[in-house]
Short mmCIF file of C-alpha atoms in Angstrom, two decimals:
data_model
loop_
_atom_site.label_atom_id
_atom_site.label_comp_id
_atom_site.label_asym_id
_atom_site.label_seq_id
_atom_site.Cartn_x
_atom_site.Cartn_y
_atom_site.Cartn_z
CA MET G 1 119.17 109.73 126.77
CA ASP G 2 121.65 106.98 127.66
CA PRO G 3 120.40 103.99 125.60
CA TYR G 4 121.74 101.58 128.23
CA LYS G 5 119.08 102.83 130.62
CA ILE G 6 116.33 101.30 128.49
CA ASP G 7 114.70 98.33 130.20
CA PHE G 8 112.82 95.33 128.85
CA PHE G 9 109.49 96.88 129.80
CA ALA G 10 110.09 99.74 127.35
CA LEU G 11 110.92 97.20 124.63
CA ARG G 12 107.76 95.28 125.47
CA VAL G 13 105.69 98.46 125.24
CA LEU G 14 107.17 99.27 121.84
CA SER G 15 106.40 95.75 120.63
CA MET G 16 102.83 95.89 121.93
CA VAL G 17 102.08 99.29 120.38
CA PHE G 18 103.48 98.03 117.07
CA GLU G 19 101.33 94.90 117.22
CA LEU G 20 98.08 96.59 118.27
CA LYS G 21 98.60 99.90 116.42
CA SER G 22 97.18 101.73 119.43
CA PHE G 23 98.57 103.29 122.62
CA SER G 24 95.32 102.69 124.51
CA ALA G 25 95.00 99.07 123.36
CA ALA G 26 98.62 98.44 124.35
CA ALA G 27 97.95 99.95 127.78
CA ASP G 28 94.92 97.67 128.25
CA ALA G 29 96.90 94.61 127.16
CA LEU G 30 99.74 95.43 129.56
CA GLY G 31 97.43 96.42 132.41
CA VAL G 32 98.87 99.93 132.81
CA ASN G 33 97.73 103.51 132.28
CA GLN G 34 98.11 105.04 128.82
CA SER G 35 100.49 107.62 130.27
CA VAL G 36 102.89 104.79 131.16
CA VAL G 37 102.82 103.59 127.53
CA SER G 38 103.37 107.13 126.22
CA TYR G 39 106.33 107.63 128.57
CA ALA G 40 107.94 104.35 127.49
CA VAL G 41 107.49 105.12 123.79
CA ASN G 42 108.96 108.61 124.30
CA ARG G 43 112.03 107.04 125.90
CA MET G 44 112.41 104.77 122.86
CA ARG G 45 112.00 107.78 120.57
CA ASP G 46 114.95 109.42 122.30
CA VAL G 47 117.06 106.28 121.90
CA PHE G 48 116.29 105.83 118.19
CA ASP G 49 116.10 109.57 117.44
CA ASP G 50 112.93 108.81 115.51
CA PRO G 51 109.19 109.38 116.15
CA LEU G 52 108.58 105.60 115.71
CA PHE G 53 104.79 106.13 115.33
CA LEU G 54 102.90 108.80 113.39
CA ARG G 55 99.26 109.83 113.47
CA GLN G 56 97.30 108.84 110.37
CA GLY G 57 93.56 109.22 110.16
CA GLY G 58 92.10 108.01 113.42
CA GLY G 59 95.05 105.80 114.32
CA ILE G 60 98.83 105.47 114.23
CA VAL G 61 101.29 103.89 111.79
CA PRO G 62 104.90 102.84 112.45
CA THR G 63 107.73 104.73 110.79
CA ASP G 64 110.21 103.01 108.48
CA ARG G 65 112.78 103.02 111.32
CA CYS G 66 110.30 101.35 113.66
CA ILE G 67 109.50 98.66 111.08
CA ALA G 68 113.21 98.08 110.48
CA GLU G 69 114.01 97.63 114.19
CA ILE G 70 110.94 95.80 115.51
CA GLY G 71 112.30 92.38 114.51
CA GLU G 72 115.39 92.89 116.67
CA VAL G 73 113.25 94.19 119.53
CA GLU G 74 111.08 91.06 119.32
CA ALA G 75 114.18 88.87 119.20
CA MET G 76 115.57 90.44 122.37
CA LEU G 77 112.24 89.97 124.14
CA GLN G 78 112.09 86.34 123.06
CA ARG G 79 115.64 85.69 124.26
CA PHE G 80 114.87 87.31 127.60
CA GLU G 81 111.68 85.26 127.88
CA THR G 82 113.72 82.11 127.26
CA MET G 83 116.11 83.11 130.05
CA ILE G 84 113.36 83.65 132.62
CA THR G 85 111.02 80.80 131.61
CA PRO G 86 111.41 77.66 133.74
CA GLN G 87 112.48 74.68 131.69
CA ASP G 88 109.63 72.66 133.24
CA LEU G 89 106.98 74.99 131.80
CA ASP G 90 103.53 74.93 133.43
CA PRO G 91 100.98 75.50 130.61
CA ASP G 92 98.33 76.60 133.10
CA LYS G 93 100.48 79.66 133.89
CA VAL G 94 101.20 80.61 130.25
CA THR G 95 99.73 84.05 129.49
CA LYS G 96 101.39 84.66 126.12
CA ASN G 97 99.56 85.81 123.00
CA PHE G 98 100.64 83.30 120.34
CA ARG G 99 100.55 84.78 116.82
CA VAL G 100 100.04 82.56 113.79
CA SER G 101 100.17 83.57 110.12
CA CYS G 102 98.26 81.30 107.73
CA ASN G 103 95.70 81.24 104.92
CA TYR G 104 92.10 80.07 104.61
CA PHE G 105 92.75 76.33 104.29
CA GLU G 106 94.89 76.28 107.41
CA ARG G 107 92.46 78.46 109.38
CA ILE G 108 89.54 76.16 108.60
CA TRP G 109 91.21 72.77 108.64
CA ILE G 110 94.07 73.12 111.14
CA MET G 111 93.45 75.99 113.54
CA ALA G 112 90.10 74.73 114.87
CA PRO G 113 91.63 71.76 116.76
CA VAL G 114 94.62 73.93 117.75
CA ILE G 115 92.29 76.47 119.37
CA LYS G 116 90.43 73.75 121.28
CA GLU G 117 93.67 72.22 122.55
CA LEU G 118 95.12 75.60 123.50
CA ARG G 119 92.00 76.57 125.44
CA LYS G 120 92.15 73.27 127.32
CA SER G 121 95.90 73.25 128.01
CA ALA G 122 96.68 76.96 128.53
CA PRO G 123 93.41 78.79 129.30
CA LYS G 124 95.21 82.01 130.27
CA SER G 125 96.91 82.35 126.88
CA GLN G 126 95.61 84.13 123.78
CA LEU G 127 95.83 83.41 120.07
CA THR G 128 96.00 85.89 117.18
CA ILE G 129 95.57 84.52 113.66
CA MET G 130 96.50 86.72 110.69
CA HIS G 131 96.10 86.26 106.95
CA SER G 132 99.49 85.40 105.49
CA GLY G 133 98.83 85.72 101.76
CA THR G 134 102.36 85.63 100.36
CA GLN G 135 103.81 87.65 103.26
CA GLY G 136 104.14 84.91 105.86
CA ALA G 137 107.94 84.97 105.93
CA SER G 138 107.87 88.75 106.34
CA HIS G 139 105.49 88.37 109.28
CA LEU G 140 108.09 86.15 110.99
CA VAL G 141 110.98 88.51 110.30
CA GLN G 142 109.09 91.61 111.42
CA GLY G 143 107.92 89.90 114.60
CA ALA G 144 104.25 90.18 113.63
CA ALA G 145 103.90 86.38 113.82
CA ASP G 146 105.62 83.65 115.81
CA LEU G 147 104.62 80.80 113.53
CA LEU G 148 103.74 80.38 109.86
CA ILE G 149 101.52 77.47 108.86
CA GLY G 150 101.20 76.53 105.20
CA PRO G 151 102.97 75.11 102.14
CA MET G 152 105.46 78.01 102.04
CA ARG G 153 109.14 77.16 102.51
CA PRO G 154 111.38 80.24 102.87
CA GLU G 155 114.71 79.51 101.21
CA GLU G 156 116.73 82.06 103.18
CA ASP G 157 118.84 81.15 106.21
CA GLY G 158 117.40 81.66 109.66
CA TYR G 159 114.18 79.68 109.25
CA TYR G 160 113.19 76.34 110.74
CA CYS G 161 110.53 74.03 109.36
CA ARG G 162 108.62 71.04 110.67
CA SER G 163 106.23 68.93 108.59
CA LEU G 164 102.66 69.06 109.83
CA LEU G 165 100.53 67.07 107.38
CA LYS G 166 100.56 65.77 103.82
CA ASP G 167 97.71 65.88 101.35
CA SER G 168 96.98 65.57 97.63
CA TYR G 169 94.85 67.46 95.13
CA VAL G 170 91.38 66.78 93.75
CA CYS G 171 89.07 68.65 91.40
CA VAL G 172 85.59 69.73 92.42
CA MET G 173 82.70 70.63 90.14
CA ASP G 174 78.91 70.86 90.03
CA PRO G 175 77.24 67.44 89.60
CA SER G 176 75.69 68.71 86.35
CA ASN G 177 79.12 69.42 84.84
CA PRO G 178 79.70 66.99 81.91
CA LEU G 179 83.13 66.21 83.37
CA ALA G 180 81.48 64.85 86.53
CA SER G 181 80.41 61.66 84.72
CA ARG G 182 83.68 61.10 82.84
CA ARG G 183 87.20 60.15 83.82
CA LEU G 184 89.18 63.36 84.23
CA THR G 185 92.12 62.86 81.88
CA LEU G 186 94.90 65.41 81.62
CA GLU G 187 93.56 66.55 78.25
CA ARG G 188 90.05 67.09 79.64
CA TYR G 189 91.47 68.81 82.71
CA ILE G 190 93.49 71.31 80.67
CA GLY G 191 90.49 72.00 78.44
CA ALA G 192 88.12 72.62 81.37
CA GLN G 193 86.93 76.01 82.62
CA HIS G 194 88.93 76.67 85.78
CA VAL G 195 88.44 78.81 88.85
CA ALA G 196 91.79 79.34 90.58
CA VAL G 197 92.90 80.64 93.97
CA ALA G 198 95.72 83.21 94.02
CA TYR G 199 96.82 84.41 97.46
CA GLY G 200 98.97 87.24 96.11
CA ASP G 201 101.75 88.26 93.76
CA GLY G 202 104.29 85.52 93.24
CA TRP G 203 101.97 82.79 94.51
CA THR G 204 101.93 79.50 92.60
CA SER G 205 99.86 76.56 93.82
CA ASP G 206 101.81 73.32 94.11
CA TYR G 207 99.53 71.48 91.69
CA LEU G 208 100.56 73.84 88.87
CA ASP G 209 104.21 72.95 89.42
CA GLN G 210 103.24 69.28 89.13
CA LEU G 211 101.78 69.72 85.64
CA PRO G 212 103.97 69.28 82.54
CA PRO G 213 105.26 72.71 81.40
CA GLU G 214 103.33 72.58 78.13
CA SER G 215 100.07 71.74 79.94
CA ARG G 216 100.62 74.44 82.53
CA ASN G 217 101.07 77.04 79.79
CA GLU G 218 97.73 76.04 78.26
CA LEU G 219 95.79 76.32 81.53
CA THR G 220 94.24 79.77 81.84
CA PRO G 221 91.68 80.29 84.67
CA VAL G 222 88.49 82.07 83.66
CA VAL G 223 87.89 83.12 87.28
CA THR G 224 90.53 83.91 89.93
CA VAL G 225 89.67 84.44 93.59
CA PRO G 226 91.83 85.41 96.61
CA SER G 227 90.52 82.63 98.87
CA PRO G 228 88.88 79.19 98.51
CA GLY G 229 86.11 80.29 100.88
CA ASP G 230 83.71 81.13 98.02
CA ILE G 231 84.52 78.16 95.79
CA GLN G 232 81.30 76.25 96.44
CA THR G 233 79.09 79.25 95.68
CA ILE G 234 81.04 80.02 92.51
CA VAL G 235 81.21 76.44 91.20
CA GLN G 236 77.65 75.37 91.95
CA GLY G 237 75.41 75.56 88.88
CA SER G 238 78.34 76.46 86.58
CA ASP G 239 80.71 74.72 84.18
CA LEU G 240 83.72 75.63 86.35
CA ILE G 241 86.07 73.25 88.14
CA ALA G 242 88.48 74.03 90.97
CA THR G 243 91.62 72.20 92.09
CA LEU G 244 91.87 72.03 95.88
CA PRO G 245 93.45 70.00 98.69
CA ARG G 246 91.62 66.72 99.18
CA LYS G 247 90.95 67.14 102.90
CA PHE G 248 89.46 70.59 102.31
CA ALA G 249 87.19 69.34 99.53
CA MET G 250 86.00 66.25 101.43
CA THR G 251 85.23 68.18 104.59
CA LEU G 252 83.80 71.48 103.39
CA LEU G 253 82.43 70.90 99.89
CA PRO G 254 80.15 67.85 100.21
CA ASP G 255 77.62 69.16 97.67
CA LEU G 256 80.15 69.20 94.84
CA THR G 257 81.36 66.26 92.79
CA MET G 258 84.98 65.35 93.44
CA ALA G 259 87.30 63.89 90.80
CA GLU G 260 90.90 62.79 91.05
CA PHE G 261 93.54 65.23 89.85
CA PRO G 262 94.75 63.73 86.54
CA LEU G 263 98.36 63.29 87.74
CA PRO G 264 99.95 62.08 90.98
CA SER G 265 100.03 65.10 93.27
CA SER G 266 101.23 66.08 96.70
CA LEU G 267 100.83 68.97 99.11
CA GLU G 268 102.79 69.34 102.34
CA ILE G 269 101.70 71.73 105.07
CA GLY G 270 104.45 72.72 107.45
CA LEU G 271 105.24 74.83 110.48
CA VAL G 272 107.80 77.56 109.82
CA TRP G 273 109.45 79.75 112.45
CA SER G 274 112.50 81.96 112.65
CA ALA G 275 115.65 82.04 114.76
CA ARG G 276 113.93 84.77 116.80
CA THR G 277 111.62 82.24 118.48
CA HIS G 278 113.61 79.03 118.01
CA GLY G 279 115.07 78.95 121.52
CA SER G 280 111.91 79.96 123.37
CA VAL G 281 110.64 77.26 125.72
CA THR G 282 107.10 78.66 125.46
CA GLN G 283 107.17 78.75 121.65
CA LYS G 284 108.53 75.19 121.45
CA TRP G 285 105.68 74.08 123.71
CA PHE G 286 103.18 75.80 121.39
CA ARG G 287 104.71 74.20 118.28
CA ASP G 288 104.43 70.79 119.89
CA LEU G 289 100.80 71.54 120.79
CA VAL G 290 100.02 72.40 117.15
CA VAL G 291 101.56 69.13 115.94
CA SER G 292 99.67 67.14 118.57
CA ALA G 293 96.36 68.82 117.76
CA VAL G 294 96.71 68.16 114.03
CA LYS G 295 97.31 64.46 114.68
CA SER G 296 93.72 64.29 115.93
CA LEU G 297 92.34 65.26 112.51
#
């Protein structure tokens, strides 16, 4: 097949099947018959000389070639969208599915007002939130997400970042913990029984980097969890302490005693996006909406 005969609809179908991992779901999302989706994917298979999707269990999985090319496909779609989107964008006519990669803190603290504002401003749009773990930058590159929200700062070229909010760290513990009635010095903090949150391989919380190297080496968590969502249940009635963002602790853990982190600390949550979506009028509007919604916190 002549690759120059491929149209943007076929690219959009490929992107949608990749995102939803289903031919039928992609057909529903695009408002077409499944045969139309199958035909478009078959055309793309001819162009790439690759099956692109393989059956596995009850679903489909993308091939390595599909994963390698989907970022470029998404970039072309975004550039085309930028070309055809009026510069005076009307939010009421926006039908895009905005995709955000973030972790528990951001989902609970930040995304709630974003969802409310998006429903009010662009009721025809959709929002997909995915767990970023330590893979947020990969989600941007692969086109799985349009925006990454969190403390992560990719160092490679091709990323843009905008500060969203700043916070500091506190320690939470059960009121019966002996440390709850004493000033939490650095020595007492290091000697405490810690529960830590680790989002994945290579993840280091900012507060650990703010400890002196010798103190950091002495701190060994006795419990490690993949999300702060269970912290209150784990800490209550135990001798454990957890180090968490202040806003999270004040809002969601009112039954625990809060103590100041023993050293000056800082945590900055930012918006990160890639060159793929940088020029999109619609994506810029969404980024501005996120910033505006967070200001209401």
